[in-house]
Tab-separated table of C-alpha atoms in Angstrom:
chain	number	residue	atom	x	y	z
A	1	UNK	CA	10.283	20.493	-28.393
A	2	UNK	CA	7.140	20.587	-26.300
A	3	UNK	CA	4.399	22.958	-27.417
A	4	UNK	CA	2.146	22.599	-24.391
A	5	UNK	CA	2.215	23.530	-20.736
A	6	UNK	CA	3.255	20.852	-18.255
A	7	UNK	CA	1.224	21.210	-15.084
A	8	UNK	CA	2.689	19.479	-12.043
A	9	UNK	CA	1.299	19.434	-8.520
A	10	UNK	CA	4.574	19.856	-6.637
A	11	UNK	CA	2.965	19.077	-3.299
A	12	UNK	CA	1.695	15.739	-4.599
A	13	UNK	CA	5.093	14.984	-6.186
A	14	UNK	CA	6.773	15.551	-2.826
A	15	UNK	CA	4.154	13.489	-0.981
A	16	UNK	CA	4.562	10.373	-3.142
A	17	UNK	CA	8.319	10.953	-3.260
A	18	UNK	CA	8.373	10.842	0.538
A	19	UNK	CA	6.541	7.500	0.548
A	20	UNK	CA	9.124	6.035	-1.829
A	21	UNK	CA	11.876	7.479	0.343
A	22	UNK	CA	10.482	5.736	3.419
A	23	UNK	CA	10.953	2.435	1.582
A	24	UNK	CA	14.315	3.252	0.004
A	25	UNK	CA	15.938	4.332	3.253
A	26	UNK	CA	15.369	0.831	4.647
A	27	UNK	CA	17.336	-0.952	1.906
A	28	UNK	CA	20.906	-0.919	0.658
A	29	UNK	CA	21.784	2.260	-1.241
A	30	UNK	CA	21.713	1.365	-4.952
A	31	UNK	CA	24.387	2.082	-7.518
A	32	UNK	CA	22.388	1.122	-10.615
A	33	UNK	CA	18.699	2.053	-10.852
A	34	UNK	CA	16.072	1.546	-13.545
A	35	UNK	CA	12.872	3.590	-13.512
A	36	UNK	CA	9.935	2.731	-15.742
A	37	UNK	CA	7.514	5.246	-17.254
A	38	UNK	CA	7.743	8.379	-15.082
A	39	UNK	CA	5.874	10.486	-17.639
A	40	UNK	CA	5.931	14.219	-16.906
A	41	UNK	CA	6.635	13.603	-13.237
A	42	UNK	CA	9.616	13.491	-10.867
A	43	UNK	CA	8.368	11.821	-7.668
A	44	UNK	CA	11.018	9.117	-7.752
A	45	UNK	CA	13.801	11.613	-8.405
A	46	UNK	CA	12.780	13.390	-5.193
A	47	UNK	CA	12.989	10.089	-3.295
A	48	UNK	CA	16.421	9.329	-4.719
A	49	UNK	CA	17.583	12.798	-3.733
A	50	UNK	CA	16.674	11.998	-0.121
A	51	UNK	CA	19.089	9.037	-0.104
A	52	UNK	CA	21.839	11.117	-1.783
A	53	UNK	CA	21.772	8.923	-4.869
A	54	UNK	CA	24.871	9.485	-7.007
A	55	UNK	CA	24.925	6.334	-9.102
A	56	UNK	CA	23.613	5.518	-12.561
A	57	UNK	CA	19.920	5.640	-13.436
A	58	UNK	CA	18.260	4.376	-16.609
A	59	UNK	CA	14.854	5.967	-17.258
A	60	UNK	CA	12.461	4.329	-19.728
A	61	UNK	CA	9.565	6.194	-21.299
A	62	UNK	CA	8.155	5.843	-24.806
A	63	UNK	CA	7.021	9.468	-24.999
A	64	UNK	CA	9.805	11.670	-26.438
A	65	UNK	CA	8.460	14.831	-24.825
A	66	UNK	CA	8.228	13.142	-21.434
A	67	UNK	CA	11.825	11.997	-21.870
A	68	UNK	CA	12.826	15.579	-22.637
A	69	UNK	CA	11.142	16.728	-19.418
A	70	UNK	CA	12.715	13.958	-17.351
A	71	UNK	CA	16.192	14.591	-18.709
A	72	UNK	CA	16.108	18.222	-17.618
A	73	UNK	CA	14.287	17.712	-14.328
A	74	UNK	CA	16.334	14.756	-13.108
A	75	UNK	CA	19.617	16.539	-13.833
A	76	UNK	CA	18.356	19.411	-11.704
A	77	UNK	CA	17.271	17.180	-8.804
A	78	UNK	CA	20.110	14.621	-9.013
A	79	UNK	CA	23.169	16.603	-10.176
A	80	UNK	CA	25.631	13.927	-9.076
A	81	UNK	CA	23.882	11.019	-10.791
A	82	UNK	CA	24.617	9.615	-14.237
A	83	UNK	CA	21.267	9.891	-16.021
A	84	UNK	CA	20.458	7.741	-19.061
A	85	UNK	CA	17.114	8.362	-20.786
A	86	UNK	CA	15.752	5.620	-23.046
A	87	UNK	CA	12.889	6.706	-25.297
A	88	UNK	CA	11.442	3.285	-26.022
A	89	UNK	CA	8.640	1.014	-24.911
A	90	UNK	CA	9.472	-1.316	-22.023
A	91	UNK	CA	10.058	-4.395	-24.184
A	92	UNK	CA	12.246	-2.500	-26.672
A	93	UNK	CA	14.378	-1.051	-23.865
A	94	UNK	CA	15.651	-4.377	-22.474
A	95	UNK	CA	18.787	-4.480	-24.611
A	96	UNK	CA	19.735	-0.928	-23.567
A	97	UNK	CA	19.798	-1.813	-19.873
A	98	UNK	CA	22.599	-3.377	-17.823
A	99	UNK	CA	22.373	-7.043	-16.904
A	100	UNK	CA	22.767	-6.339	-13.181
A	101	UNK	CA	20.376	-3.821	-11.643
A	102	UNK	CA	20.357	-2.919	-7.961
A	103	UNK	CA	16.929	-1.314	-7.896
A	104	UNK	CA	13.918	-1.233	-10.212
A	105	UNK	CA	11.370	1.545	-9.595
A	106	UNK	CA	7.957	2.314	-11.039
A	107	UNK	CA	5.264	4.629	-9.770
A	108	UNK	CA	1.763	4.240	-11.138
A	109	UNK	CA	2.985	3.007	-14.534
A	110	UNK	CA	0.545	0.218	-15.383
A	111	UNK	CA	-2.459	2.285	-16.415
A	112	UNK	CA	-0.406	4.150	-19.017
A	113	UNK	CA	1.224	0.940	-20.211
A	114	UNK	CA	-2.157	-0.735	-20.659
A	115	UNK	CA	-3.803	2.054	-22.639
A	116	UNK	CA	-0.661	2.458	-24.755
A	117	UNK	CA	-1.116	-1.133	-25.910
A	118	UNK	CA	-4.658	-0.383	-27.065
A	119	UNK	CA	-4.259	2.809	-29.089
A	120	UNK	CA	-1.608	3.922	-31.571
A	121	UNK	CA	1.650	5.305	-30.217
A	122	UNK	CA	0.937	8.645	-31.901
A	123	UNK	CA	-2.493	8.909	-30.310
A	124	UNK	CA	-1.159	7.805	-26.929
A	125	UNK	CA	1.547	10.475	-26.954
A	126	UNK	CA	-0.945	13.092	-28.088
A	127	UNK	CA	-3.310	12.263	-25.229
A	128	UNK	CA	-0.484	11.881	-22.721
A	129	UNK	CA	0.798	15.336	-23.606
A	130	UNK	CA	-2.580	16.855	-22.718
A	131	UNK	CA	-4.452	17.072	-19.438
A	132	UNK	CA	-5.155	13.649	-17.928
A	133	UNK	CA	-8.744	14.737	-17.348
A	134	UNK	CA	-9.533	15.309	-21.020
A	135	UNK	CA	-12.517	13.548	-22.541
A	136	UNK	CA	-10.536	11.864	-25.318
A	137	UNK	CA	-8.374	10.026	-22.815
A	138	UNK	CA	-11.417	8.670	-21.008
A	139	UNK	CA	-13.034	7.715	-24.305
A	140	UNK	CA	-10.041	5.521	-25.106
A	141	UNK	CA	-10.359	3.765	-21.737
A	142	UNK	CA	-14.091	3.265	-22.105
A	143	UNK	CA	-13.563	1.798	-25.562
A	144	UNK	CA	-11.025	-0.653	-24.146
A	145	UNK	CA	-13.370	-1.723	-21.359
A	146	UNK	CA	-16.059	-2.569	-23.928
A	147	UNK	CA	-13.619	-4.683	-25.958
A	148	UNK	CA	-13.704	-8.023	-24.101
A	149	UNK	CA	-10.867	-9.583	-26.084
A	150	UNK	CA	-8.442	-6.692	-25.595
A	151	UNK	CA	-9.293	-6.062	-21.952
A	152	UNK	CA	-8.270	-9.666	-21.251
A	153	UNK	CA	-5.273	-9.802	-23.587
A	154	UNK	CA	-3.491	-6.560	-22.740
A	155	UNK	CA	-3.055	-7.011	-18.949
A	156	UNK	CA	-1.673	-10.510	-19.585
A	157	UNK	CA	0.692	-9.068	-22.181
A	158	UNK	CA	1.923	-6.420	-19.724
A	159	UNK	CA	2.410	-9.071	-17.063
A	160	UNK	CA	4.406	-11.183	-19.531
A	161	UNK	CA	6.715	-8.213	-20.197
A	162	UNK	CA	7.456	-7.842	-16.495
A	163	UNK	CA	8.002	-11.582	-16.123
A	164	UNK	CA	10.401	-11.601	-19.082
A	165	UNK	CA	12.309	-8.598	-17.737
A	166	UNK	CA	12.796	-9.976	-14.237
A	167	UNK	CA	13.676	-13.405	-15.628
A	168	UNK	CA	16.354	-12.028	-17.959
A	169	UNK	CA	17.877	-9.304	-15.772
A	170	UNK	CA	19.608	-9.728	-12.420
A	171	UNK	CA	17.483	-7.327	-10.354
A	172	UNK	CA	18.312	-7.155	-6.668
A	173	UNK	CA	15.212	-5.302	-5.465
A	174	UNK	CA	12.107	-3.573	-6.814
A	175	UNK	CA	9.695	-0.956	-5.505
A	176	UNK	CA	6.513	-0.594	-7.536
A	177	UNK	CA	3.360	1.312	-6.631
A	178	UNK	CA	-0.019	1.130	-8.330
A	179	UNK	CA	-2.487	3.085	-6.226
A	180	UNK	CA	-5.805	3.943	-7.799
A	181	UNK	CA	-5.956	6.803	-10.254
A	182	UNK	CA	-8.159	9.744	-9.393
A	183	UNK	CA	-9.457	9.530	-12.973
A	184	UNK	CA	-11.004	6.120	-12.455
A	185	UNK	CA	-11.927	5.665	-8.794
A	186	UNK	CA	-14.500	7.255	-6.497
A	187	UNK	CA	-17.294	5.722	-8.566
A	188	UNK	CA	-16.054	7.013	-11.914
A	189	UNK	CA	-15.266	3.646	-13.455
A	190	UNK	CA	-14.611	0.594	-11.267
A	191	UNK	CA	-14.111	-1.649	-14.310
A	192	UNK	CA	-11.023	0.273	-15.355
A	193	UNK	CA	-9.621	0.193	-11.838
A	194	UNK	CA	-10.275	-3.552	-11.558
A	195	UNK	CA	-8.483	-4.286	-14.820
A	196	UNK	CA	-5.396	-2.358	-13.732
A	197	UNK	CA	-5.550	-3.934	-10.260
A	198	UNK	CA	-5.678	-7.467	-11.669
A	199	UNK	CA	-2.614	-6.763	-13.813
A	200	UNK	CA	-0.733	-5.398	-10.798
A	201	UNK	CA	-1.603	-8.428	-8.688
A	202	UNK	CA	-0.229	-10.797	-11.342
A	203	UNK	CA	3.088	-8.949	-11.183
A	204	UNK	CA	3.008	-8.777	-7.402
A	205	UNK	CA	2.675	-12.557	-7.095
A	206	UNK	CA	6.111	-12.925	-8.690
A	207	UNK	CA	7.838	-11.127	-5.802
A	208	UNK	CA	8.855	-11.998	-2.285
A	209	UNK	CA	7.041	-8.918	-1.077
A	210	UNK	CA	8.297	-7.424	2.181
A	211	UNK	CA	4.998	-6.432	3.753
A	212	UNK	CA	6.654	-5.672	7.089
A	213	UNK	CA	8.888	-3.080	5.435
A	214	UNK	CA	5.952	-1.631	3.508
A	215	UNK	CA	3.641	-1.361	6.501
A	216	UNK	CA	6.338	0.424	8.460
A	217	UNK	CA	7.230	2.782	5.603
A	218	UNK	CA	3.650	3.598	4.655
A	219	UNK	CA	2.621	4.338	8.227
A	220	UNK	CA	4.658	7.546	7.921
A	221	UNK	CA	2.546	10.655	7.315
A	222	UNK	CA	4.597	13.107	5.217
A	223	UNK	CA	2.269	16.026	6.046
A	224	UNK	CA	1.755	15.082	9.658
A	225	UNK	CA	-1.675	16.130	10.920
A	226	UNK	CA	-2.667	17.966	7.742
A	227	UNK	CA	-6.282	16.814	7.388
A	228	UNK	CA	-6.102	16.942	3.575
A	229	UNK	CA	-3.858	13.870	3.711
A	230	UNK	CA	-5.611	11.992	6.497
A	231	UNK	CA	-8.804	10.951	4.719
A	232	UNK	CA	-9.648	7.252	4.761
A	233	UNK	CA	-9.909	7.081	0.968
A	234	UNK	CA	-6.392	8.453	0.557
A	235	UNK	CA	-4.778	6.420	3.328
A	236	UNK	CA	-6.457	3.249	2.044
A	237	UNK	CA	-5.114	3.983	-1.409
A	238	UNK	CA	-1.669	5.585	-1.669
A	239	UNK	CA	-0.569	4.377	1.771
A	240	UNK	CA	-2.036	0.886	1.597
A	241	UNK	CA	0.693	-1.766	1.411
A	242	UNK	CA	-1.548	-3.853	-0.867
A	243	UNK	CA	-0.956	-1.258	-3.576
A	244	UNK	CA	2.831	-1.571	-3.386
A	245	UNK	CA	5.578	-4.067	-4.145
A	246	UNK	CA	8.876	-3.969	-2.258
A	247	UNK	CA	11.038	-7.028	-2.574
A	248	UNK	CA	13.132	-9.403	-4.596
A	249	UNK	CA	11.824	-11.059	-7.764
A	250	UNK	CA	11.193	-14.756	-7.249
A	251	UNK	CA	13.262	-15.428	-10.365
A	252	UNK	CA	16.443	-14.141	-8.683
């Protein structure tokens, strides 16, 4: 059981959920969905609610307390869906997933996947269960950046996992976002952001990315003329099609 407070910005959850919804409403309604590494968040569940999703979803997260949160929250948001929670790392979850998958979803998963490869699972879960702004979390990232061998190896390893997954599974479509984290951008640490970005671009190159769909979907402003969501930095980040994948894997 969790022994800490989970703090969620519901407005931000809805905002990102709306961006995913703008993409999902343009494609065939899925029956089988896989979501990777939601953490203590439910943005994608909110998007699936908007399309009246009532199929089967497999949710992968290596953090047992995050899985506990997701299990409860997703049942609340998607009462008509069949929810399967898999508390394993991405590579260890392959055999627990169906061979045919209509839709693969991941929101901002790569940064957590990268740092998880660098520190112990116990330490990762301990840091992940705390505030993302804590000093220990940033210390782990700064240590990774200084380790030339690991900063090169780990993104390639993550990319290889994605390549293996999409080569082995019959995935019809994927929507993956990797906008910049508020922890690492705005001059805080460009090296971290660049490492994550390079990993994302490797994965992106393996997709027939539908930029027309993305540009249309991401032109939608969920909060309308609310100036808090109209800043150039935000629009060039979360609503920039370059930070998203929407398409079929080239292996299909």
